Short mmCIF file of C-alpha atoms and ligand atoms in Angstrom, two decimals:
data_model
loop_
_atom_site.label_atom_id
_atom_site.label_comp_id
_atom_site.label_asym_id
_atom_site.label_seq_id
_atom_site.Cartn_x
_atom_site.Cartn_y
_atom_site.Cartn_z
CA MET C 1 173.95 2.37 -10.03
CA GLN C 2 177.27 2.07 -10.47
CA LEU C 3 179.53 5.35 -10.68
CA ASP C 4 183.29 4.05 -10.35
CA ARG C 5 184.52 5.85 -13.20
CA SER C 6 182.87 8.86 -12.69
CA LEU C 7 183.93 8.80 -9.21
CA ALA C 8 187.53 8.56 -10.30
CA LEU C 9 187.21 11.17 -13.16
CA GLN C 10 186.06 13.45 -10.31
CA SER C 11 189.32 13.09 -8.64
CA ARG C 12 191.18 13.44 -11.08
CA ALA C 13 189.17 16.96 -11.82
CA GLU C 14 189.79 17.83 -8.47
CA LYS C 15 192.97 18.16 -8.73
CA LEU C 16 193.08 20.43 -12.07
CA PHE C 17 189.95 22.53 -11.41
CA PRO C 18 188.60 24.12 -8.20
CA GLY C 19 185.84 22.03 -7.18
CA GLY C 20 186.38 19.62 -10.24
CA VAL C 21 184.33 22.00 -12.69
CA ASP C 22 184.40 24.64 -14.84
CA SER C 23 180.96 25.65 -13.82
CA PRO C 24 180.18 25.75 -10.00
CA VAL C 25 176.41 24.32 -9.68
CA ARG C 26 177.84 21.12 -11.88
CA ALA C 27 180.03 20.09 -8.75
CA PHE C 28 176.42 18.99 -7.55
CA ARG C 29 177.61 19.84 -3.44
CA ALA C 30 173.86 21.35 -3.24
CA VAL C 31 172.60 17.96 -3.68
CA GLY C 32 175.23 16.27 -1.70
CA SER C 33 176.18 13.74 -4.38
CA ASN C 34 178.85 13.18 -7.10
CA PRO C 35 178.17 14.26 -10.52
CA PRO C 36 178.22 11.85 -13.33
CA PHE C 37 180.66 12.18 -16.00
CA VAL C 38 179.05 12.30 -19.18
CA VAL C 39 180.41 10.81 -22.35
CA LYS C 40 178.02 11.32 -24.80
CA ALA C 41 173.95 12.54 -25.32
CA ALA C 42 171.05 11.78 -28.21
CA GLY C 43 167.61 13.16 -28.31
CA ALA C 44 166.58 13.39 -24.41
CA SER C 45 169.21 10.99 -23.11
CA LEU C 46 172.95 11.38 -21.49
CA TRP C 47 175.44 8.39 -20.90
CA ASP C 48 177.93 8.78 -18.31
CA ALA C 49 181.48 7.51 -17.96
CA ASP C 50 180.13 3.81 -16.38
CA GLY C 51 177.72 3.51 -18.98
CA ASN C 52 174.66 4.47 -16.93
CA GLN C 53 171.73 6.22 -19.02
CA TYR C 54 169.83 9.40 -17.78
CA LEU C 55 166.76 11.19 -19.20
CA ASP C 56 167.79 14.62 -19.42
CA TYR C 57 165.66 17.39 -18.03
CA PHE C 58 168.32 20.14 -17.78
CA GLY C 59 169.52 20.33 -21.66
CA SER C 60 172.55 21.67 -21.05
CA TRP C 61 170.99 24.50 -19.19
CA GLY C 62 168.92 25.08 -21.91
CA PRO C 63 170.35 25.20 -25.15
CA MET C 64 169.11 21.66 -26.21
CA ILE C 65 165.54 22.53 -27.37
CA LEU C 66 165.76 20.09 -29.95
CA GLY C 67 167.22 17.27 -28.04
CA HIS C 68 171.22 16.47 -28.19
CA ALA C 69 173.31 15.74 -31.08
CA PHE C 70 170.08 17.29 -33.42
CA SER C 71 171.38 15.54 -36.85
CA PRO C 72 170.54 19.39 -38.70
CA ALA C 73 172.98 21.07 -36.36
CA VAL C 74 175.55 18.35 -36.20
CA GLU C 75 175.77 18.46 -40.21
CA ALA C 76 176.16 22.07 -39.94
CA ILE C 77 178.82 22.14 -37.44
CA GLN C 78 180.60 19.38 -39.56
CA LYS C 79 180.82 21.28 -42.76
CA ALA C 80 181.57 24.43 -41.07
CA ALA C 81 184.31 22.66 -39.02
CA ALA C 82 185.80 21.71 -42.77
CA ALA C 83 186.08 25.22 -43.79
CA SER C 84 188.08 25.89 -40.68
CA ALA C 85 187.01 26.50 -37.38
CA SER C 86 187.51 30.43 -36.62
CA PHE C 87 188.57 32.97 -39.73
CA GLY C 88 188.73 36.48 -37.15
CA ALA C 89 187.28 37.69 -40.10
CA SER C 90 183.51 38.47 -41.33
CA THR C 91 181.28 35.96 -42.95
CA PRO C 92 178.41 35.72 -44.46
CA ALA C 93 176.98 32.99 -41.52
CA GLU C 94 176.90 35.85 -39.71
CA ALA C 95 174.21 37.98 -41.50
CA ASP C 96 172.20 34.53 -42.06
CA LEU C 97 171.67 34.04 -38.13
CA ALA C 98 171.42 37.96 -37.74
CA GLU C 99 168.42 38.00 -40.44
CA ILE C 100 166.79 35.18 -38.38
CA VAL C 101 167.02 36.81 -34.79
CA ALA C 102 165.56 40.22 -36.15
CA GLN C 103 162.67 38.51 -37.66
CA ALA C 104 161.56 36.90 -34.40
CA PHE C 105 163.11 39.43 -32.14
CA PRO C 106 161.28 42.97 -34.09
CA SER C 107 163.00 45.14 -30.90
CA ILE C 108 166.43 44.12 -32.25
CA GLU C 109 167.23 46.28 -34.89
CA LYS C 110 170.60 45.76 -35.08
CA MET C 111 173.09 43.16 -32.89
CA ARG C 112 176.55 41.99 -32.04
CA PHE C 113 177.12 38.35 -31.55
CA VAL C 114 179.55 37.38 -28.55
CA SER C 115 180.88 34.15 -27.06
CA SER C 116 178.53 33.98 -24.10
CA GLY C 117 175.49 35.16 -22.29
CA THR C 118 177.61 37.14 -19.56
CA GLU C 119 179.46 38.98 -22.45
CA ALA C 120 175.84 39.94 -24.05
CA THR C 121 174.62 41.46 -20.42
CA MET C 122 177.61 42.92 -19.36
CA THR C 123 178.07 44.68 -22.88
CA ALA C 124 174.40 45.67 -22.69
CA LEU C 125 175.12 47.37 -19.31
CA ARG C 126 177.86 49.41 -20.70
CA LEU C 127 175.69 50.37 -23.71
CA ALA C 128 172.91 51.53 -21.34
CA ARG C 129 174.89 53.57 -19.37
CA ALA C 130 176.66 55.48 -22.35
CA PHE C 131 173.32 56.09 -24.22
CA THR C 132 172.03 57.36 -20.87
CA GLY C 133 175.03 59.02 -19.34
CA ARG C 134 173.65 57.60 -15.93
CA LYS C 135 175.29 55.17 -13.41
CA TYR C 136 172.90 52.96 -11.82
CA VAL C 137 171.48 49.90 -12.64
CA VAL C 138 168.88 48.15 -11.18
CA LYS C 139 168.55 44.40 -11.29
CA PHE C 140 166.13 41.74 -9.32
CA GLU C 141 166.92 39.70 -6.41
CA GLY C 142 167.26 35.94 -7.54
CA CYS C 143 167.80 37.09 -11.35
CA TYR C 144 171.22 36.20 -12.92
CA HIS C 145 172.83 37.74 -15.52
CA GLY C 146 176.07 35.90 -16.11
CA HIS C 147 179.10 36.84 -13.74
CA ALA C 148 180.27 40.50 -14.82
CA ASP C 149 181.30 42.44 -11.26
CA GLY C 150 178.14 44.67 -11.38
CA LEU C 151 175.47 41.78 -12.03
CA LEU C 152 176.79 39.68 -9.22
CA VAL C 153 174.70 41.32 -6.58
CA LYS C 154 171.72 38.93 -4.91
CA ALA C 155 172.35 37.06 -7.84
CA GLY C 156 170.31 33.86 -8.81
CA SER C 157 172.16 30.34 -10.18
CA GLY C 158 175.11 29.18 -8.48
CA VAL C 159 175.54 32.47 -6.61
CA ALA C 160 171.55 31.71 -4.64
CA THR C 161 172.55 27.93 -4.59
CA PHE C 162 175.55 28.27 -2.71
CA GLY C 163 174.24 31.50 -0.72
CA ILE C 164 176.80 34.18 -1.77
CA PRO C 165 175.30 37.04 -0.81
CA GLY C 166 177.45 39.26 -3.35
CA SER C 167 181.02 37.73 -4.78
CA ALA C 168 184.37 38.64 -3.02
CA GLY C 169 186.57 40.25 -5.39
CA VAL C 170 183.61 42.66 -6.76
CA PRO C 171 184.38 46.60 -5.50
CA GLU C 172 182.11 47.82 -3.28
CA GLU C 173 182.32 51.00 -5.38
CA VAL C 174 181.03 48.51 -8.21
CA ALA C 175 178.29 46.79 -6.30
CA HIS C 176 177.17 50.21 -4.94
CA PHE C 177 175.76 51.17 -8.37
CA THR C 178 173.63 48.00 -8.78
CA LEU C 179 170.03 48.30 -7.22
CA ALA C 180 168.85 44.75 -6.20
CA LEU C 181 165.31 45.19 -5.74
CA PRO C 182 162.22 42.49 -5.28
CA TYR C 183 161.36 40.63 -8.66
CA ASN C 184 157.71 41.44 -9.04
CA ASN C 185 157.23 44.01 -7.23
CA VAL C 186 156.33 47.26 -9.08
CA SER C 187 156.12 49.84 -5.63
CA ALA C 188 160.21 48.67 -5.26
CA VAL C 189 161.06 50.08 -8.68
CA GLU C 190 158.76 53.35 -8.42
CA ALA C 191 160.76 53.76 -5.38
CA ALA C 192 163.90 53.24 -6.54
CA PHE C 193 163.42 55.55 -9.51
CA ALA C 194 162.05 58.52 -6.73
CA ALA C 195 165.61 57.80 -4.77
CA HIS C 196 168.03 58.28 -7.58
CA PRO C 197 166.07 60.72 -9.94
CA ASN C 198 167.94 60.67 -13.33
CA GLN C 199 170.55 58.31 -12.27
CA ILE C 200 168.97 55.32 -13.23
CA ALA C 201 170.15 53.99 -16.91
CA CYS C 202 168.44 50.61 -17.32
CA VAL C 203 166.42 47.85 -15.62
CA ILE C 204 167.82 44.48 -16.51
CA VAL C 205 165.28 41.46 -15.79
CA GLU C 206 164.80 37.74 -16.82
CA PRO C 207 161.17 38.28 -18.12
CA VAL C 208 160.34 34.92 -16.82
CA VAL C 209 163.13 34.21 -14.11
CA GLY C 210 164.97 30.55 -14.66
CA ASN C 211 167.96 31.20 -12.32
CA MET C 212 166.13 31.31 -9.13
CA GLY C 213 164.00 28.01 -10.55
CA CYS C 214 161.13 29.27 -12.78
CA VAL C 215 159.47 32.35 -11.48
CA PRO C 216 156.60 33.71 -14.02
CA PRO C 217 155.96 37.69 -14.26
CA ALA C 218 153.08 38.65 -12.13
CA GLU C 219 150.20 40.02 -14.65
CA GLY C 220 151.12 43.20 -15.75
CA TYR C 221 154.34 43.11 -14.20
CA LEU C 222 156.50 43.61 -17.52
CA LYS C 223 154.16 46.18 -18.73
CA ALA C 224 154.75 48.02 -15.65
CA LEU C 225 158.57 47.85 -16.23
CA ARG C 226 158.31 49.36 -19.61
CA LYS C 227 156.03 52.02 -18.57
CA ILE C 228 158.33 53.42 -15.65
CA THR C 229 161.77 52.81 -17.91
CA GLN C 230 160.41 54.94 -20.47
CA GLN C 231 158.83 57.68 -18.14
CA GLN C 232 162.00 57.94 -16.41
CA GLY C 233 164.12 57.93 -19.77
CA ALA C 234 165.96 54.64 -18.59
CA LEU C 235 166.50 51.46 -21.00
CA LEU C 236 164.65 48.01 -20.38
CA ILE C 237 166.91 45.20 -20.85
CA PHE C 238 165.37 41.59 -21.40
CA ASP C 239 167.53 39.05 -20.63
CA GLU C 240 166.21 36.24 -22.74
CA VAL C 241 169.44 34.18 -22.44
CA ILE C 242 167.22 31.27 -21.26
CA THR C 243 163.76 32.24 -22.61
CA GLY C 244 164.88 33.55 -26.25
CA PHE C 245 163.46 30.95 -28.51
CA ARG C 246 162.09 28.81 -25.69
CA LEU C 247 159.01 30.44 -24.51
CA SER C 248 157.90 31.15 -28.48
CA LEU C 249 160.32 31.86 -31.06
CA GLY C 250 160.12 35.46 -30.32
CA GLY C 251 160.78 34.99 -26.85
CA ALA C 252 158.97 36.14 -23.80
CA GLN C 253 158.88 39.67 -25.36
CA GLU C 254 156.63 38.01 -28.25
CA LEU C 255 154.51 36.14 -25.69
CA TYR C 256 153.79 38.88 -23.12
CA GLY C 257 153.79 41.86 -26.05
CA ILE C 258 156.35 43.99 -24.32
CA ARG C 259 159.11 45.67 -26.88
CA PRO C 260 162.34 46.24 -24.43
CA ASP C 261 165.47 48.44 -25.67
CA LEU C 262 167.68 45.83 -25.63
CA THR C 263 167.78 41.95 -25.24
CA THR C 264 170.49 39.71 -24.54
CA LEU C 265 170.46 36.12 -25.94
CA GLY C 266 172.39 33.25 -25.79
CA LYS C 267 172.09 29.00 -25.55
CA ILE C 268 169.62 28.12 -28.13
CA LEU C 269 170.53 30.93 -30.27
CA GLY C 270 174.02 28.92 -30.54
CA GLY C 271 172.53 25.29 -30.92
CA GLY C 272 174.77 24.24 -28.14
CA LEU C 273 177.69 26.08 -29.27
CA PRO C 274 179.09 29.01 -27.38
CA CYS C 275 177.43 32.21 -28.31
CA GLY C 276 175.58 35.05 -27.30
CA ALA C 277 174.20 38.17 -28.77
CA PHE C 278 173.21 41.77 -27.58
CA GLY C 279 170.69 43.88 -29.78
CA GLY C 280 167.99 46.25 -30.10
CA ARG C 281 167.29 49.94 -31.40
CA ALA C 282 169.67 51.10 -33.74
CA GLU C 283 170.34 54.32 -32.53
CA ILE C 284 171.87 52.64 -29.17
CA MET C 285 173.47 49.97 -30.68
CA ASP C 286 175.38 52.53 -33.25
CA ILE C 287 177.17 54.04 -30.41
CA LEU C 288 179.33 50.77 -30.67
CA ALA C 289 182.94 50.98 -31.65
CA PRO C 290 183.87 51.61 -34.51
CA LEU C 291 180.76 53.72 -35.07
CA GLY C 292 180.84 55.27 -31.69
CA PRO C 293 182.69 55.36 -28.21
CA VAL C 294 181.37 52.25 -26.68
CA TYR C 295 184.02 49.67 -26.80
CA GLN C 296 183.64 45.51 -27.10
CA ALA C 297 185.16 43.13 -29.12
CA GLY C 298 185.97 39.36 -29.29
CA THR C 299 188.33 37.08 -31.35
CA LEU C 300 185.87 34.18 -31.68
CA SER C 301 182.45 36.70 -31.75
CA GLY C 302 180.44 35.09 -34.70
CA ASN C 303 182.60 32.17 -34.67
CA PRO C 304 181.29 30.09 -37.77
CA LEU C 305 180.75 26.98 -35.87
CA ALA C 306 178.49 28.59 -33.38
CA MET C 307 176.33 30.64 -36.59
CA ALA C 308 175.81 27.24 -38.32
CA ALA C 309 174.67 25.33 -35.22
CA GLY C 310 172.50 28.31 -34.72
CA ILE C 311 171.05 28.88 -38.28
CA ALA C 312 170.17 25.21 -38.09
CA THR C 313 168.70 25.14 -35.04
CA LEU C 314 166.28 28.42 -35.23
CA SER C 315 165.88 27.45 -38.72
CA TYR C 316 164.06 24.75 -37.82
CA LEU C 317 162.71 26.24 -34.83
CA LYS C 318 161.23 28.86 -37.58
CA GLU C 319 159.85 26.37 -39.91
CA HIS C 320 158.20 24.08 -37.40
CA ARG C 321 157.15 26.29 -35.00
CA GLY C 322 153.32 25.56 -35.16
CA GLU C 323 154.15 22.19 -34.17
CA VAL C 324 157.36 22.55 -31.70
CA TYR C 325 156.02 24.76 -28.90
CA PRO C 326 152.57 23.01 -28.70
CA LEU C 327 154.51 20.01 -28.43
CA LEU C 328 156.72 21.46 -25.54
CA GLU C 329 153.62 22.50 -23.75
CA ARG C 330 151.91 19.57 -24.01
CA LEU C 331 155.34 17.58 -22.35
CA ALA C 332 156.12 20.31 -20.10
CA SER C 333 152.74 20.50 -18.86
CA SER C 334 151.97 16.37 -18.25
CA VAL C 335 155.32 16.28 -16.34
CA ALA C 336 154.88 19.33 -14.21
CA ASP C 337 151.31 18.59 -13.14
CA GLY C 338 151.95 14.70 -13.13
CA VAL C 339 154.69 15.12 -10.56
CA ALA C 340 152.95 17.98 -8.71
CA ALA C 341 149.74 15.18 -8.19
CA GLU C 342 152.29 12.46 -7.24
CA ALA C 343 153.65 14.95 -4.42
CA LYS C 344 150.01 15.81 -2.99
CA LYS C 345 149.06 12.32 -3.21
CA ALA C 346 152.53 11.58 -0.62
CA GLY C 347 151.53 14.71 1.38
CA VAL C 348 154.89 16.01 0.08
CA PRO C 349 154.95 20.11 0.06
CA VAL C 350 155.50 21.35 -3.29
CA THR C 351 154.70 24.46 -5.56
CA THR C 352 155.26 24.06 -8.90
CA ASN C 353 156.02 26.90 -11.47
CA ARG C 354 156.04 26.31 -14.98
CA ALA C 355 155.94 29.06 -18.14
CA GLY C 356 155.81 26.64 -21.38
CA SER C 357 158.48 24.16 -21.64
CA MET C 358 160.74 25.37 -18.41
CA PHE C 359 159.49 24.50 -14.77
CA THR C 360 160.40 23.83 -11.28
CA TRP C 361 159.13 21.91 -8.34
CA PHE C 362 159.87 24.14 -5.04
CA PHE C 363 160.07 22.09 -1.79
CA THR C 364 157.68 24.78 -0.19
CA ARG C 365 154.14 25.35 0.35
CA GLU C 366 154.34 29.25 -0.27
CA ARG C 367 153.51 30.59 -3.93
CA VAL C 368 156.95 31.59 -5.51
CA THR C 369 156.95 34.71 -7.05
CA ASP C 370 159.99 36.13 -6.15
CA PHE C 371 163.37 35.18 -4.78
CA ALA C 372 162.04 35.60 -0.80
CA SER C 373 159.53 33.08 -1.58
CA ALA C 374 161.79 30.83 -3.48
CA ALA C 375 164.12 30.64 -0.55
CA THR C 376 161.47 29.12 1.69
CA SER C 377 161.91 25.83 -0.14
CA ASP C 378 163.47 23.16 2.04
CA THR C 379 166.82 22.65 -0.13
CA ALA C 380 167.13 19.24 1.88
CA ALA C 381 164.14 17.40 0.86
CA PHE C 382 164.84 18.76 -2.85
CA ALA C 383 168.36 17.22 -2.70
CA ARG C 384 166.79 13.89 -1.19
CA PHE C 385 164.56 14.25 -4.21
CA HIS C 386 167.44 14.84 -6.49
CA ARG C 387 169.32 12.23 -5.78
CA THR C 388 166.71 9.42 -5.83
CA MET C 389 165.34 10.90 -9.37
CA LEU C 390 169.16 10.38 -10.54
CA GLU C 391 169.56 6.77 -9.16
CA GLN C 392 166.21 5.95 -10.74
CA GLY C 393 168.00 7.66 -14.56
CA VAL C 394 166.27 11.16 -13.95
CA TRP C 395 168.90 14.01 -14.12
CA LEU C 396 167.17 17.04 -12.97
CA PRO C 397 168.77 20.59 -12.53
CA PRO C 398 171.12 19.98 -9.53
CA SER C 399 169.92 23.03 -7.38
CA GLN C 400 166.68 24.00 -6.24
CA PHE C 401 167.24 27.64 -8.09
CA GLU C 402 167.58 26.60 -11.53
CA ALA C 403 164.87 25.68 -13.87
CA ALA C 404 164.21 22.36 -15.84
CA PHE C 405 163.48 22.00 -19.35
CA VAL C 406 162.08 19.63 -21.65
CA SER C 407 162.69 19.29 -25.28
CA THR C 408 160.98 18.10 -28.58
CA ALA C 409 163.14 14.95 -27.95
CA HIS C 410 161.61 14.03 -25.02
CA SER C 411 158.17 11.42 -25.19
CA MET C 412 155.17 10.74 -23.31
CA ALA C 413 156.86 7.47 -22.29
CA ASP C 414 159.59 9.33 -20.78
CA VAL C 415 157.08 11.63 -19.08
CA GLU C 416 155.12 8.60 -17.54
CA MET C 417 158.66 7.00 -16.68
CA THR C 418 159.49 10.42 -14.61
CA ILE C 419 155.94 10.75 -12.92
CA ALA C 420 156.85 6.86 -11.92
CA ALA C 421 160.51 7.64 -10.31
CA ALA C 422 158.56 10.72 -8.73
CA ARG C 423 155.97 8.56 -6.99
CA ARG C 424 158.76 6.22 -5.91
CA ALA C 425 161.01 9.09 -4.59
CA PHE C 426 158.14 10.74 -2.65
CA ALA C 427 157.28 7.69 -0.99
CA GLN C 428 160.71 7.16 0.39
N1 HOZ T 501 174.56 29.11 -14.88
C1 HOZ T 501 173.91 28.14 -15.28
C2 HOZ T 501 173.02 27.82 -15.17
N2 HOZ T 501 172.03 28.76 -14.99
C3 HOZ T 501 174.83 26.90 -15.03
C4 HOZ T 501 175.89 27.03 -16.19
C5 HOZ T 501 176.85 25.58 -16.19
O1 HOZ T 501 177.34 25.03 -15.01
O2 HOZ T 501 177.26 24.53 -17.02
#
């Protein structure tokens, strides 16, 4: 595979951006190769600057559930752009999208649109602290909720990929109020509340984790979080930036039957455009300015292009939910199990975790239920697998600690091609 143009583009980018990227994992350092530079994508395929075609298993890290350049979204964006890309004023499209969101997520009585998942989680925490009058926040090791200071403690995604324990530049005094506990461990949560009575404002969790690789909740875990937070007067925040509209239209909370106090959304919500949201109980949301004392704002919040792409994407998902989610389940289970079977035949230790259309092949013999078990993975073996798959035209997320995704644009032929590529990769 020729990568000359991508290599030239990488050296140009390295002069302009730290590591040559605008987001760390994209630099491919964790898999010891050079990132192809993408020039276009359609359906489940990506093309790089050298004309190589790849089957896409990271879907822009989640948003592209209907495949790339999904025509209703493209047309909606074009139409909105012709009427101006931004007004900085209220538009009817914001309420149109909000009504779809509220219908899919009954726990979201009121919401605000922002421009990223980071903004959504950061503000959800501020709201939780103001509402409860408490300072501590519980998060879980290996969960990633964007890069706001207080959430970069034992985080997943790029933070785990590069082994950064807690980011430099975050004052100890800020990190002090974040209690990072093992995921899927109810006693650790009970112990934290016992050690900090009436001091914990909220528990924030990825209900199915995507950012340490895919790690689903143990039976009863989310229910236990709901019960403890309710008993202790703390808020439960579901970070559904990845799982929202992916695991089902109403996200993980619909699937597991839990009603959190606040929810954060992003990715699919904006149909691939920069968009996030936070929302939940009206009495909590109504302490935001201009009604209350909690401040949050954004010039591009509710941006008309993002609203248009979101409406087109969510309307399709809503209308076709009866076909979309079973199709994603079939595709994801076939590829996840098919590759796992090839690993087994080849004697390569791989543990496969999957929830709906998100999955991870962990290069370990251990059951992966939290960050400690995810971290037993042989990341060098994962990196070799990643490189060999990429050479065969299969683009997996370039880190052991990120989930892979399928879209409705993937086909069973794509799945077969991926399994055959994995067979060759495991034979090496
Ligand atoms: N933190 C993102 C994945 N969980 C990576 C975003 C990106 O590099 O685009």
